[in-house]
């Protein structure tokens, strides 16, 4: 079994998907989580590649968010689409990353992801509130590479 497969139990994966679904009830933003084993470049650079591979620019408001984790490299980052960056400062995700990092350091991977997703959803709803006609534009499942 790979490190990626051991990062979350099946029950924890369900909890992460549920956290995404809950967060997206308050915002038109779309949140995804991607797990990979290792990283051979800067985390943000790889996260942006994955962002495009997952077709996350396909949202109507360009408000997708990716939480990218390189498990064995022990690195993670959060990146958002163009619509988000047009409205927020460069430090927008810093507080979310700090909370997540504290949980990751304690080995609480599920809690790190769920709390990061919750905080991302809260931040997104002020810029991209849920609309009556919102559709779930991206998969809520965890992608793995």
GROMACS .gro file of C-alpha atoms in nm:
model
  145
    1UNK     CA    1   0.000   0.000   0.000
    2UNK     CA    2   0.142   0.340  -0.096
    3UNK     CA    3   0.191   0.630   0.138
    4UNK     CA    4  -0.088   0.817  -0.041
    5UNK     CA    5  -0.328   0.531   0.030
    6UNK     CA    6  -0.227   0.533   0.399
    7UNK     CA    7  -0.256   0.911   0.440
    8UNK     CA    8  -0.629   0.883   0.514
    9UNK     CA    9  -0.841   0.586   0.616
   10UNK     CA   10  -1.150   0.516   0.403
   11UNK     CA   11  -1.362   0.670   0.681
   12UNK     CA   12  -1.140   0.980   0.686
   13UNK     CA   13  -1.170   1.012   0.307
   14UNK     CA   14  -1.549   1.013   0.349
   15UNK     CA   15  -1.516   1.283   0.617
   16UNK     CA   16  -1.306   1.499   0.382
   17UNK     CA   17  -1.561   1.461   0.100
   18UNK     CA   18  -1.839   1.549   0.347
   19UNK     CA   19  -1.641   1.857   0.456
   20UNK     CA   20  -1.618   1.968   0.092
   21UNK     CA   21  -1.992   1.918   0.045
   22UNK     CA   22  -2.068   2.115   0.364
   23UNK     CA   23  -1.833   2.402   0.272
   24UNK     CA   24  -1.981   2.427  -0.077
   25UNK     CA   25  -2.334   2.469   0.067
   26UNK     CA   26  -2.242   2.826   0.167
   27UNK     CA   27  -2.045   2.932  -0.141
   28UNK     CA   28  -2.050   2.903  -0.516
   29UNK     CA   29  -1.678   2.826  -0.488
   30UNK     CA   30  -1.554   2.476  -0.565
   31UNK     CA   31  -1.300   2.298  -0.343
   32UNK     CA   32  -1.089   1.995  -0.433
   33UNK     CA   33  -0.819   1.796  -0.254
   34UNK     CA   34  -0.535   1.624  -0.438
   35UNK     CA   35  -0.285   1.383  -0.278
   36UNK     CA   36   0.045   1.275  -0.433
   37UNK     CA   37   0.335   1.072  -0.301
   38UNK     CA   38   0.630   1.302  -0.369
   39UNK     CA   39   0.721   1.634  -0.519
   40UNK     CA   40   1.015   1.720  -0.746
   41UNK     CA   41   0.946   2.093  -0.776
   42UNK     CA   42   0.804   2.381  -0.577
   43UNK     CA   43   0.467   2.282  -0.427
   44UNK     CA   44   0.278   2.577  -0.579
   45UNK     CA   45   0.419   2.503  -0.923
   46UNK     CA   46   0.304   2.140  -0.905
   47UNK     CA   47  -0.032   2.242  -0.754
   48UNK     CA   48  -0.097   2.471  -1.050
   49UNK     CA   49  -0.020   2.185  -1.290
   50UNK     CA   50  -0.266   1.960  -1.105
   51UNK     CA   51  -0.519   2.246  -1.096
   52UNK     CA   52  -0.517   2.252  -1.476
   53UNK     CA   53  -0.508   1.871  -1.511
   54UNK     CA   54  -0.824   1.852  -1.298
   55UNK     CA   55  -0.985   2.115  -1.524
   56UNK     CA   56  -1.051   2.338  -1.226
   57UNK     CA   57  -1.061   2.649  -1.446
   58UNK     CA   58  -1.394   2.525  -1.584
   59UNK     CA   59  -1.605   2.692  -1.313
   60UNK     CA   60  -1.831   2.975  -1.427
   61UNK     CA   61  -1.688   3.226  -1.177
   62UNK     CA   62  -1.331   3.090  -1.191
   63UNK     CA   63  -1.354   3.028  -0.816
   64UNK     CA   64  -1.206   2.682  -0.773
   65UNK     CA   65  -0.969   2.607  -0.486
   66UNK     CA   66  -0.721   2.320  -0.472
   67UNK     CA   67  -0.564   2.188  -0.153
   68UNK     CA   68  -0.257   2.002  -0.278
   69UNK     CA   69  -0.061   1.762  -0.054
   70UNK     CA   70   0.264   1.582  -0.139
   71UNK     CA   71   0.251   1.315   0.132
   72UNK     CA   72   0.610   1.183   0.151
   73UNK     CA   73   0.760   1.524   0.073
   74UNK     CA   74   0.556   1.662   0.365
   75UNK     CA   75   0.451   1.970   0.169
   76UNK     CA   76   0.115   2.122   0.090
   77UNK     CA   77  -0.026   2.438  -0.059
   78UNK     CA   78  -0.356   2.599  -0.144
   79UNK     CA   79  -0.419   2.761  -0.478
   80UNK     CA   80  -0.721   2.938  -0.615
   81UNK     CA   81  -0.838   3.031  -0.961
   82UNK     CA   82  -0.827   3.369  -1.132
   83UNK     CA   83  -1.168   3.483  -1.001
   84UNK     CA   84  -1.047   3.448  -0.643
   85UNK     CA   85  -0.712   3.618  -0.699
   86UNK     CA   86  -0.885   3.917  -0.858
   87UNK     CA   87  -1.064   3.980  -0.525
   88UNK     CA   88  -0.819   3.885  -0.250
   89UNK     CA   89  -0.469   3.971  -0.128
   90UNK     CA   90  -0.163   3.751  -0.171
   91UNK     CA   91  -0.185   3.645   0.195
   92UNK     CA   92  -0.548   3.528   0.165
   93UNK     CA   93  -0.470   3.160   0.236
   94UNK     CA   94  -0.198   3.211   0.501
   95UNK     CA   95  -0.420   3.172   0.810
   96UNK     CA   96  -0.580   2.859   0.663
   97UNK     CA   97  -0.238   2.709   0.587
   98UNK     CA   98  -0.116   2.781   0.941
   99UNK     CA   99  -0.412   2.599   1.097
  100UNK     CA  100  -0.367   2.304   0.862
  101UNK     CA  101   0.007   2.288   0.926
  102UNK     CA  102  -0.048   2.263   1.301
  103UNK     CA  103  -0.275   1.960   1.254
  104UNK     CA  104  -0.041   1.798   1.000
  105UNK     CA  105   0.248   1.831   1.250
  106UNK     CA  106   0.039   1.641   1.505
  107UNK     CA  107  -0.030   1.366   1.250
  108UNK     CA  108  -0.397   1.462   1.228
  109UNK     CA  109  -0.425   1.453   0.849
  110UNK     CA  110  -0.802   1.428   0.831
  111UNK     CA  111  -0.851   1.712   1.076
  112UNK     CA  112  -0.599   1.927   0.884
  113UNK     CA  113  -0.786   1.877   0.558
  114UNK     CA  114  -1.136   1.912   0.705
  115UNK     CA  115  -1.046   2.230   0.892
  116UNK     CA  116  -0.869   2.373   0.586
  117UNK     CA  117  -1.175   2.300   0.375
  118UNK     CA  118  -1.406   2.458   0.635
  119UNK     CA  119  -1.193   2.772   0.656
  120UNK     CA  120  -1.160   2.795   0.277
  121UNK     CA  121  -1.538   2.768   0.244
  122UNK     CA  122  -1.590   3.042   0.503
  123UNK     CA  123  -1.349   3.272   0.325
  124UNK     CA  124  -1.499   3.199  -0.016
  125UNK     CA  125  -1.857   3.269   0.091
  126UNK     CA  126  -1.781   3.637   0.156
  127UNK     CA  127  -1.667   3.680  -0.204
  128UNK     CA  128  -1.870   3.406  -0.372
  129UNK     CA  129  -2.190   3.348  -0.173
  130UNK     CA  130  -2.410   3.053  -0.255
  131UNK     CA  131  -2.668   3.132  -0.524
  132UNK     CA  132  -3.006   2.965  -0.563
  133UNK     CA  133  -2.909   2.825  -0.903
  134UNK     CA  134  -2.559   2.705  -0.804
  135UNK     CA  135  -2.450   2.371  -0.939
  136UNK     CA  136  -2.171   2.150  -0.813
  137UNK     CA  137  -1.931   2.214  -1.100
  138UNK     CA  138  -1.639   1.994  -0.989
  139UNK     CA  139  -1.609   1.653  -0.827
  140UNK     CA  140  -1.589   1.648  -0.448
  141UNK     CA  141  -1.387   1.324  -0.449
  142UNK     CA  142  -1.022   1.330  -0.347
  143UNK     CA  143  -0.797   1.294  -0.649
  144UNK     CA  144  -0.470   1.106  -0.622
  145UNK     CA  145  -0.161   1.110  -0.835
   0.00000   0.00000   0.00000
